Coordinates of C-alpha atoms and ligand atoms in Angstrom, one line a residue:
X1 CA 4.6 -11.6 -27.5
X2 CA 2.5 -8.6 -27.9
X3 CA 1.2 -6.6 -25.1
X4 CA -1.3 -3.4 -25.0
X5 CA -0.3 -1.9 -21.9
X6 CA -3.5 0.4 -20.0
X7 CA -2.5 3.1 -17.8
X8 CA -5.1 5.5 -15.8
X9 CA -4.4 5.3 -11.9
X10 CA -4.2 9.4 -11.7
X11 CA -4.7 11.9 -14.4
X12 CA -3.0 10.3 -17.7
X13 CA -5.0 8.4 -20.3
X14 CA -2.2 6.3 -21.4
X15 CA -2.0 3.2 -24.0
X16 CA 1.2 1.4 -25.3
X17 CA 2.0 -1.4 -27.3
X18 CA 5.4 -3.6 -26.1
X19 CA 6.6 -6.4 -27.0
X20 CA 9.8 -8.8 -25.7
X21 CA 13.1 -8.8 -27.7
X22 CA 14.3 -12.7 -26.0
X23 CA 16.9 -10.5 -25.2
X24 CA 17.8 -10.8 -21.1
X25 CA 19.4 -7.4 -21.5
X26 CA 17.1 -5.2 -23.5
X27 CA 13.7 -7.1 -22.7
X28 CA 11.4 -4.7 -24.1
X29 CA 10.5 -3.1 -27.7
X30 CA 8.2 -0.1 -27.0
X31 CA 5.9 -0.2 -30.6
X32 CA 4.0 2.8 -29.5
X33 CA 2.9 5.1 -26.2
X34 CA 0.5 7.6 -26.3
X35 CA -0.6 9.9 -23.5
X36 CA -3.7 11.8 -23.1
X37 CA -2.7 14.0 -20.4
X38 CA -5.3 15.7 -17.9
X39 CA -3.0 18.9 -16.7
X40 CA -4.5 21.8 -18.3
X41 CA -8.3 20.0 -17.1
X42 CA -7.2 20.2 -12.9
X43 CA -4.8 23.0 -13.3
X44 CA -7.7 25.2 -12.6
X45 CA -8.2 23.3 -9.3
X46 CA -4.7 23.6 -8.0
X47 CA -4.6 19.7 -8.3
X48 CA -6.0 16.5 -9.1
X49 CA -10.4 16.6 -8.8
X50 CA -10.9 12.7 -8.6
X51 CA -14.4 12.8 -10.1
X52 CA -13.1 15.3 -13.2
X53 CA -9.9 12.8 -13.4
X54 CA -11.9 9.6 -14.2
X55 CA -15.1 11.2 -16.7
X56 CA -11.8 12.6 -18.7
X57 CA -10.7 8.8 -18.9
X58 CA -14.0 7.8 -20.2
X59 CA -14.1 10.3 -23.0
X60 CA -10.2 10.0 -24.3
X61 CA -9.4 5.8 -23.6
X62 CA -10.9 4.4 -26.9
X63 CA -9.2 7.2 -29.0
X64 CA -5.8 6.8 -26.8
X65 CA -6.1 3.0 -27.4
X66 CA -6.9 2.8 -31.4
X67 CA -3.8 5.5 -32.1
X68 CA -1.3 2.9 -29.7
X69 CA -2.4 0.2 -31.8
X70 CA -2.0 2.4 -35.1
X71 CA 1.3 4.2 -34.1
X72 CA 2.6 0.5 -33.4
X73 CA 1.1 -0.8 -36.5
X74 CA -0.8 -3.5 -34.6
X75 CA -4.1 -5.0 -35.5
X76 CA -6.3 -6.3 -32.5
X77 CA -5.8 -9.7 -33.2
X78 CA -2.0 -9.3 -33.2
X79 CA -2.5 -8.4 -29.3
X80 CA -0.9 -11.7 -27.1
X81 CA -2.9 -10.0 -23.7
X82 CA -4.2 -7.1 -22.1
X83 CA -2.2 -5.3 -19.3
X84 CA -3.8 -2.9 -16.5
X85 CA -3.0 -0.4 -13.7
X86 CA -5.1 -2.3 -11.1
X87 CA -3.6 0.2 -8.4
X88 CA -2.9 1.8 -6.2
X89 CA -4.0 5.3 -7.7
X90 CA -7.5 7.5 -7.6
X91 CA -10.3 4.4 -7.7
X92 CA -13.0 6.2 -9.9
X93 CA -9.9 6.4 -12.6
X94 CA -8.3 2.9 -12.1
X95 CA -11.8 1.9 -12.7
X96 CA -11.9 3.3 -16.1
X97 CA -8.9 1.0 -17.3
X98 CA -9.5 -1.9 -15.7
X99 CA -13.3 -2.1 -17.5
X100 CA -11.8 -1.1 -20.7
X101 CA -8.9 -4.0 -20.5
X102 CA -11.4 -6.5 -18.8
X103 CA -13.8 -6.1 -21.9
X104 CA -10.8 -5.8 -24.6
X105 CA -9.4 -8.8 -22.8
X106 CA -13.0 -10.6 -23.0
X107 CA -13.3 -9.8 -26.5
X108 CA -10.5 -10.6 -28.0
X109 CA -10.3 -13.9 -25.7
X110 CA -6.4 -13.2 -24.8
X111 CA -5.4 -12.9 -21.2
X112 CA -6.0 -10.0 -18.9
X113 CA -2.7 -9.3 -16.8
X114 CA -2.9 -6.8 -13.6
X115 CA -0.4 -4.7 -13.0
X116 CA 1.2 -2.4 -9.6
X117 CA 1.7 1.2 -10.7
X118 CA 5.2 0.8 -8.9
X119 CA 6.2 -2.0 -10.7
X120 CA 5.6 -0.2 -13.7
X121 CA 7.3 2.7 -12.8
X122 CA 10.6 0.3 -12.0
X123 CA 10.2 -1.3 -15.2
X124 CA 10.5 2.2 -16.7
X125 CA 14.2 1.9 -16.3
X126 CA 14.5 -1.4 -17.7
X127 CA 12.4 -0.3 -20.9
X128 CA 15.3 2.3 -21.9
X129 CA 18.2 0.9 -20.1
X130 CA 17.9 -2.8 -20.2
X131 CA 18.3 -4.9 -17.2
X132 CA 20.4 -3.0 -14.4
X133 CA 22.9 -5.2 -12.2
X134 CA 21.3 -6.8 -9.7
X135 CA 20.7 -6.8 -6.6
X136 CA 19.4 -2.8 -7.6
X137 CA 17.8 -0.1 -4.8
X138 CA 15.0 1.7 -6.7
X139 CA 13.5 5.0 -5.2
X140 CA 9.8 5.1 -6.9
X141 CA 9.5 9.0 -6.8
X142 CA 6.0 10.6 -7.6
X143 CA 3.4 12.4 -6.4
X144 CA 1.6 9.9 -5.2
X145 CA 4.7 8.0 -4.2
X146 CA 8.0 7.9 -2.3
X147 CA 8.9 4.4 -1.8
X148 CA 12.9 2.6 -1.7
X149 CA 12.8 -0.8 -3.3
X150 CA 15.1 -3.4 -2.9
X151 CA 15.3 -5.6 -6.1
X152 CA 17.4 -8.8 -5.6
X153 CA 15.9 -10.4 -8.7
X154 CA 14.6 -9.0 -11.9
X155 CA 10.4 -8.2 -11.0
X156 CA 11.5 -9.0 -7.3
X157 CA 10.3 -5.9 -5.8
X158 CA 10.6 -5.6 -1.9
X159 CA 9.7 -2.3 -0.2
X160 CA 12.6 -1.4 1.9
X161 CA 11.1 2.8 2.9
X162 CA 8.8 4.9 2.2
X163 CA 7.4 8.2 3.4
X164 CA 5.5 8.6 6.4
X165 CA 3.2 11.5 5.1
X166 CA 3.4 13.6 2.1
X167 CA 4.8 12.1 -1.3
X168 CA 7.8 14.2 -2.3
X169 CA 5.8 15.0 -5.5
X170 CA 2.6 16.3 -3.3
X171 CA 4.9 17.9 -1.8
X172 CA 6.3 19.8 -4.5
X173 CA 2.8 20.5 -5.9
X174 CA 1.8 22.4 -2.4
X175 CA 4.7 24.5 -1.8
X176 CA 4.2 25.8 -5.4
X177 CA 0.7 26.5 -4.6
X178 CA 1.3 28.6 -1.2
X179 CA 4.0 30.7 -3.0
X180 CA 0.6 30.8 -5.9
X181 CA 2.4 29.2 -8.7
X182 CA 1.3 27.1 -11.5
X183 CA 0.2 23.0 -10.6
X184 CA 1.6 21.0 -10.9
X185 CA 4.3 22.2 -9.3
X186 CA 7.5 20.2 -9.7
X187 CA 8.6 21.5 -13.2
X188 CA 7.7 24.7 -12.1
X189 CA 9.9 24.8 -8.6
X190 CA 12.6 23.2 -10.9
X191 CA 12.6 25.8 -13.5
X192 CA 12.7 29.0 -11.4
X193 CA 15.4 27.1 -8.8
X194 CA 17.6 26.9 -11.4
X195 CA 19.0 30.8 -11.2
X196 CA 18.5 30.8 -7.1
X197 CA 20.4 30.9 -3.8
X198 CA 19.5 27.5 -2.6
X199 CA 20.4 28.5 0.9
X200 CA 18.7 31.9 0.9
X201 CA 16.4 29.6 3.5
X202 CA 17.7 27.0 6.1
X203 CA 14.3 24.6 5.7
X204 CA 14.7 21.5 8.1
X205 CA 15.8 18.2 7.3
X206 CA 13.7 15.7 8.8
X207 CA 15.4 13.0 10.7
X208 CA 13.5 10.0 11.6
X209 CA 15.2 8.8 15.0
X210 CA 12.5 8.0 17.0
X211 CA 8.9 6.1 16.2
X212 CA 5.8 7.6 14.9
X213 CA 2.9 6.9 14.9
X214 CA 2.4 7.8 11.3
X215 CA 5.1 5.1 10.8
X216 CA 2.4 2.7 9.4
X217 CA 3.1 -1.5 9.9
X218 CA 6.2 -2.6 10.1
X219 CA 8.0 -3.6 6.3
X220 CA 9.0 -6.7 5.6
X221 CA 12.6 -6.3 5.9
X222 CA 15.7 -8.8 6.0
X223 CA 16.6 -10.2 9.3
X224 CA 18.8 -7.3 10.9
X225 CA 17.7 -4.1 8.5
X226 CA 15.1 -2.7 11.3
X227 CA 17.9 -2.2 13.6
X228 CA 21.2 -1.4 11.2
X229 CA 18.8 1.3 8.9
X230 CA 15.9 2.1 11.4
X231 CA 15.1 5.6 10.2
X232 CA 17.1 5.9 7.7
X233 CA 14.9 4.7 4.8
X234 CA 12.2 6.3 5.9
X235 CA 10.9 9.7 4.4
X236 CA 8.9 12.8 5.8
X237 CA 8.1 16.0 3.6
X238 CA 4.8 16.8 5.6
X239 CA 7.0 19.0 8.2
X240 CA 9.3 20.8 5.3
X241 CA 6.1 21.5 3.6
X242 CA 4.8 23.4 7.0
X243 CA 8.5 25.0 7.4
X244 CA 7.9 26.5 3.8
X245 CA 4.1 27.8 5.2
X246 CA 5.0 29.1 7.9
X247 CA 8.1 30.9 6.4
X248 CA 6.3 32.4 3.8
X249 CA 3.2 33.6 6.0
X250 CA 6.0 35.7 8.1
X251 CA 7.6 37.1 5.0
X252 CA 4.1 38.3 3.7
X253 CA 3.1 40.1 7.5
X254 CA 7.0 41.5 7.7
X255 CA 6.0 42.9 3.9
X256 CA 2.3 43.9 4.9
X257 CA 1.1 41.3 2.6
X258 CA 2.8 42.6 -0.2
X259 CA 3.5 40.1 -2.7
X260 CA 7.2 38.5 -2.5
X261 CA 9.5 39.6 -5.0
X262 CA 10.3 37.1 -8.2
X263 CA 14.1 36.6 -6.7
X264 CA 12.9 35.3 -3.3
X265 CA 10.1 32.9 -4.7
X266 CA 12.5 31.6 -6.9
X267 CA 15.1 31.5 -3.5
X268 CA 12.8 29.7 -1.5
X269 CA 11.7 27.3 -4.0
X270 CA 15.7 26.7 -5.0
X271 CA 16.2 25.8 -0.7
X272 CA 13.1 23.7 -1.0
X273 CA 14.3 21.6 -3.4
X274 CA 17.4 21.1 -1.9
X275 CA 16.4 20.1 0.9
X276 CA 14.0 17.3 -0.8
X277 CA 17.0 15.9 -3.0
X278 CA 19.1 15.8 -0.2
X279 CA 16.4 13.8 1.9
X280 CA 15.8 11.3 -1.0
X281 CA 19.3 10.8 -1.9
X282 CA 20.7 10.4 1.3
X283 CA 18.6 7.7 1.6
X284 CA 18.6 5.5 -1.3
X285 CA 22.8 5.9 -1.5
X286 CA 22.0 4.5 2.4
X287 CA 20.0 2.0 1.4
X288 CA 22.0 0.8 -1.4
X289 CA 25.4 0.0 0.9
X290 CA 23.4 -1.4 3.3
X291 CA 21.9 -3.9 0.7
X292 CA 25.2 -3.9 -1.4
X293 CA 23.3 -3.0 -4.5
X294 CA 25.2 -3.4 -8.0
X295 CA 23.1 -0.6 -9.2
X296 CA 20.7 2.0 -8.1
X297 CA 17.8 3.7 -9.9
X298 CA 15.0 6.7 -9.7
X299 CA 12.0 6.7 -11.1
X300 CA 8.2 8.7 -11.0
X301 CA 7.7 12.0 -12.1
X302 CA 9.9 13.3 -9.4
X303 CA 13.1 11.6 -11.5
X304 CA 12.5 14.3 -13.7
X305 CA 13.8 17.2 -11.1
X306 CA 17.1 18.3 -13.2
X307 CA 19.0 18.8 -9.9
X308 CA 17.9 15.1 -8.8
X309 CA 19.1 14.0 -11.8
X310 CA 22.3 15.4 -11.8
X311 CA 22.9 15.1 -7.8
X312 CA 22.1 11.7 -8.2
X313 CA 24.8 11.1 -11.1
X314 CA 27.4 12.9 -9.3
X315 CA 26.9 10.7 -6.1
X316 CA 26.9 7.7 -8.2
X317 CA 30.2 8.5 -9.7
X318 CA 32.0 8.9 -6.6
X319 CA 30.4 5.7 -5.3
X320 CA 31.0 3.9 -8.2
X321 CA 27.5 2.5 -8.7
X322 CA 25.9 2.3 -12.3
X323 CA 22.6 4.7 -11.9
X324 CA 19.5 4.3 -14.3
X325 CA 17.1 7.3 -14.9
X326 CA 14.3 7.1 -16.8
X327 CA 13.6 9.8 -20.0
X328 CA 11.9 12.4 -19.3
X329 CA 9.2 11.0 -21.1
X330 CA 8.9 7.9 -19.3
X331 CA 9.6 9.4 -16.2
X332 CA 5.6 10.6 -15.7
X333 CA 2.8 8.0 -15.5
X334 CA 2.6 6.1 -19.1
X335 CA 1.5 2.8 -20.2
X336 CA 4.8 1.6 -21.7
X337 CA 6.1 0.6 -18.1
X338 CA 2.6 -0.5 -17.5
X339 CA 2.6 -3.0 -20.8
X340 CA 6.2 -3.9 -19.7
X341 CA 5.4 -5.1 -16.1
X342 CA 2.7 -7.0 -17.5
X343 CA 4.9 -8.7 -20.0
X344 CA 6.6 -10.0 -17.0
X345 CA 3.9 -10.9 -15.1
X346 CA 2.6 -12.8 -17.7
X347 CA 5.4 -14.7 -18.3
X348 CA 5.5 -15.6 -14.2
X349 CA 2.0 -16.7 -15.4
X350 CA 0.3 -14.0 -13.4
X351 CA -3.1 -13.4 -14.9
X352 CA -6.4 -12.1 -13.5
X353 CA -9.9 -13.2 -14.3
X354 CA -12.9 -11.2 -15.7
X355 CA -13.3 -10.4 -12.0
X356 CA -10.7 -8.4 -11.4
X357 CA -11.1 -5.6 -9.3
X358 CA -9.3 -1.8 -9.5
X359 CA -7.8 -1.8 -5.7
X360 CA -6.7 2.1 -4.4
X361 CA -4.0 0.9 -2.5
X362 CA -2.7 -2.5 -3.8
X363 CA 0.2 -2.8 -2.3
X364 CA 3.1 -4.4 -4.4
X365 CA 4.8 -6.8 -2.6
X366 CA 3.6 -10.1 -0.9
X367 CA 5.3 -11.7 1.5
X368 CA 6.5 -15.3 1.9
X369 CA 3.4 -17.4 3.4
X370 CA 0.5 -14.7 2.4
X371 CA -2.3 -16.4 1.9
X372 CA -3.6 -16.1 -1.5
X373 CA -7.5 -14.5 -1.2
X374 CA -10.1 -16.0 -1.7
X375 CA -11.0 -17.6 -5.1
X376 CA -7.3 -16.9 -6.2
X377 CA -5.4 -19.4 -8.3
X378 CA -1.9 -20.3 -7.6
X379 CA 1.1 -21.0 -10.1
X380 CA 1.5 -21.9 -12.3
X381 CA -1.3 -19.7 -13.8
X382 CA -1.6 -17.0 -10.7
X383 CA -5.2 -15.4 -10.9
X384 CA -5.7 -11.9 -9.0
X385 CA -9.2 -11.3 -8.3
X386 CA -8.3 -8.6 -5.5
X387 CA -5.4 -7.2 -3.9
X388 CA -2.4 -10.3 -3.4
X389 CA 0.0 -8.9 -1.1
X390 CA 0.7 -8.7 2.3
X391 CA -0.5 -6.6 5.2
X392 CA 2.6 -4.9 4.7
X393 CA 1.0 -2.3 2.5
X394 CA 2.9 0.6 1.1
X395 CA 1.0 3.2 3.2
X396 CA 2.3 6.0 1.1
X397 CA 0.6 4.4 -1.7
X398 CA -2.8 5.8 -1.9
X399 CA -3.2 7.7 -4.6
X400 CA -2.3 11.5 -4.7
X401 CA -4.6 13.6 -2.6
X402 CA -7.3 15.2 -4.0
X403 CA -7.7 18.8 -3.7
Ligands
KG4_501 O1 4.6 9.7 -11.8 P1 3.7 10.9 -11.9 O2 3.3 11.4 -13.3 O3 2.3 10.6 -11.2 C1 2.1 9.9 -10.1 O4 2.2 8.6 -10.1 O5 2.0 10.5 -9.0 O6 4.3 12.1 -11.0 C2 3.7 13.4 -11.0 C3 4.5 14.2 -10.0 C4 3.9 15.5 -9.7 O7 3.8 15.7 -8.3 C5 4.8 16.5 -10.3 O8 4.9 17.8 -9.6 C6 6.1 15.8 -10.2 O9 5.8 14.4 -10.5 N1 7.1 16.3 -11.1 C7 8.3 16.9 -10.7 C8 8.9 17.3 -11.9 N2 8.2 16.9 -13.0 C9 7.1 16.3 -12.5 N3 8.8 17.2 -9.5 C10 10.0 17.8 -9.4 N4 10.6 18.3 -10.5 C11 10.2 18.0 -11.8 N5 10.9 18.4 -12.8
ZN502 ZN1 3.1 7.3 -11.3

């Protein structure tokens, strides 16, 4: 089967072609991916500007769509179905895709197949590395996302943590654009850590001990997690973000407001980071005993951090535990994971109608006796009209903030 995979929850125009090998291993063939990114349009903004974000996906999504077919050397009617973002991400953008796949779906009478951003982003790592061994602990890392997955099953995805404020991503952005560098910020803070004293600064770890009442409704977790790992999975960048504030603000009075030097930027941006790897790491290694995962992965733009990366690898050497990263190039949003996770959706017979709706914050798992919405079809031919899925949303999963 042939799939044209849609991607434009945030600021990438993305289209891809995939198709599946019948291999279990190696599932997917990526034909094509093509990325019409949106950087250079919001840089000027110091982020993402919602209402710029989805006019740019109007002008670029036919042009991004004909070169995925062309690069994969795919005529329309080779296309098996349509697969779509339909959340959680920036609505006026996720709207963009989903009319574009409802009408391509409509018109080329193939089915339309709606897909979770996260999901996609998971897939990712089964696109270049095949199927990990199961049961896996996935960390979804972006900047609209910081959520730990437990995966029993291939396209089983149960949220086992996520962050109670800031996405680790969002927070990498910000503290690049109080110390006035370049968004977004991640690459940046990555680049000029590389050189730098990472414990010029002592920034806080947060520890997540007691409740909050950011803490969102509770996750649908196996019987006995909530106590064993209460805290534990959970993540919180909001306060580290204000640590960085505030220690910059007294650097610039104890300097007169004169700029800081290159060195210290770079010093405090190298501590930052630490800090962040530290928190996410310690975590998903956490998670991953306690679920006795065969395998653990990383994905989101965030799995791009070089010091992630090779933090991660080194911990999952001396645990013993098979890691999978994505490329770099499948690491940001793109439609290949998006074309992917609607292969297997389709194939568990999970297809929309022409009534599908883009839905901000769809969460991505549902939970055992959910009941379907209204005018939803059930298997073996699962319609989504709107969001299925529990009350258990991902609360960290509403898009990146605007500026
Ligand atoms: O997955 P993605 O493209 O979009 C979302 O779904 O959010 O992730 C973008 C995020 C941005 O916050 C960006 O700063 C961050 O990923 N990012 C990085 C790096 N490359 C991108 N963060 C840290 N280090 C990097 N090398
Ligand atoms: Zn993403």
């Amino acid at each position: 089967m042939i799939v044209l995979g849609i991607e434009t929850s945030c600021d990438e125009t993305a289209a891809a072609v995939v198709s599946d090998t019948r291999d279990a291993e190696h599932p997917w063939r990526v034909g094509s991916s093509v990325i019409a990114s949106q950087v250079e349009i919001h840089r000027e903004w110091g982020g993402v500007v919602p209402e710029l974000a989805s006019r740019q996906h109007v002008r670029d999504i036919c042009g991004v769509v004909e070169r995925a077919l062309e690069e994969a050397g795919v005529d329309w009617p080779a296309l098996d179905a349509v697969a779509v973002t339909q959340g959680p991400g920036l609505v006026g953008s996720l709207l963009v895709g989903v009319a574009f796949a409802k009408s391509l779906a409509a018109s080329l009478g193939v089915p339309l197949v709606p897909v979770h951003h996260l999901a996609g982003h998971i897939e990712s790592l089964v696109v270049e590395n095949g199927t990990p061994p199961l049961p896996a602990v996935v960390l979804v890392v972006s900047g609209g996302h910081t959520s730990l997955y437990h995966v029993p099953a291939a396209g089983d995805y149960r949220l086992a943590g996520r962050t109670r404020d800031d996405a680790a991503g969002e927070a990498f952005d910000k503290v690049a654009t109080l110390l006035g560098l370049e968004y977004p910020g991640g690459p940046v803070i990555d680049r000029l850590a590389r050189e730098a004293n990472d414990r010029a600064v002592a920034f806080p770890v947060a520890r997540m001990t007691h409740a909050d009442r950011n803490a969102g409704p509770p996750l649908a977790r196996p019987a006995g997690f909530a106590s064993a790992l209460r805290g534990r999975t959970e993540f919180s960048f909001s306060g580290l973000k204000t640590a960085v504030k505030r220690h910059v603000a007294a650097r610039l009075q104890q300097r007169d407001g004169a700029a800081l030097p290159a060195a210290e930027v770079a010093d405090i941006c190298a501590s930052f980071q630490r800090v962040v790897v530290e928190a996410l790491l310690d975590r998903t290694f956490e998670a991953a005993r306690w679920f006795g995962a065969r395998s653990i992965g990383i994905a989101g733009g965030v799995s791009a951090n070089s010091r992630l990366r090779e933090a991660a690898r080194r911990r999952s050497d001396e645990v013993g535990l098979p890691l999978q990263l994505p490329s770099l190039a499948l690491a940001t949003d793109n439609a290949a994971m998006i074309a992917a996770a609607g292969l297997r959706n389709l194939h568990a017979g999970m297809t929309a109608s022409l009534d599908l709706n883009a839905d901000a914050s769809l969460p991505l798992e549902a939970t055992p006796g959910d009941k379907p919405p209204k005018g939803a079809h059930s298997a073996p031919r699962r319609e989504r009209r709107g969001a299925v899925g529990s009350p258990q949303a991902d609360a960290g999963a509403s898009g990146r903030s605007p500026v």
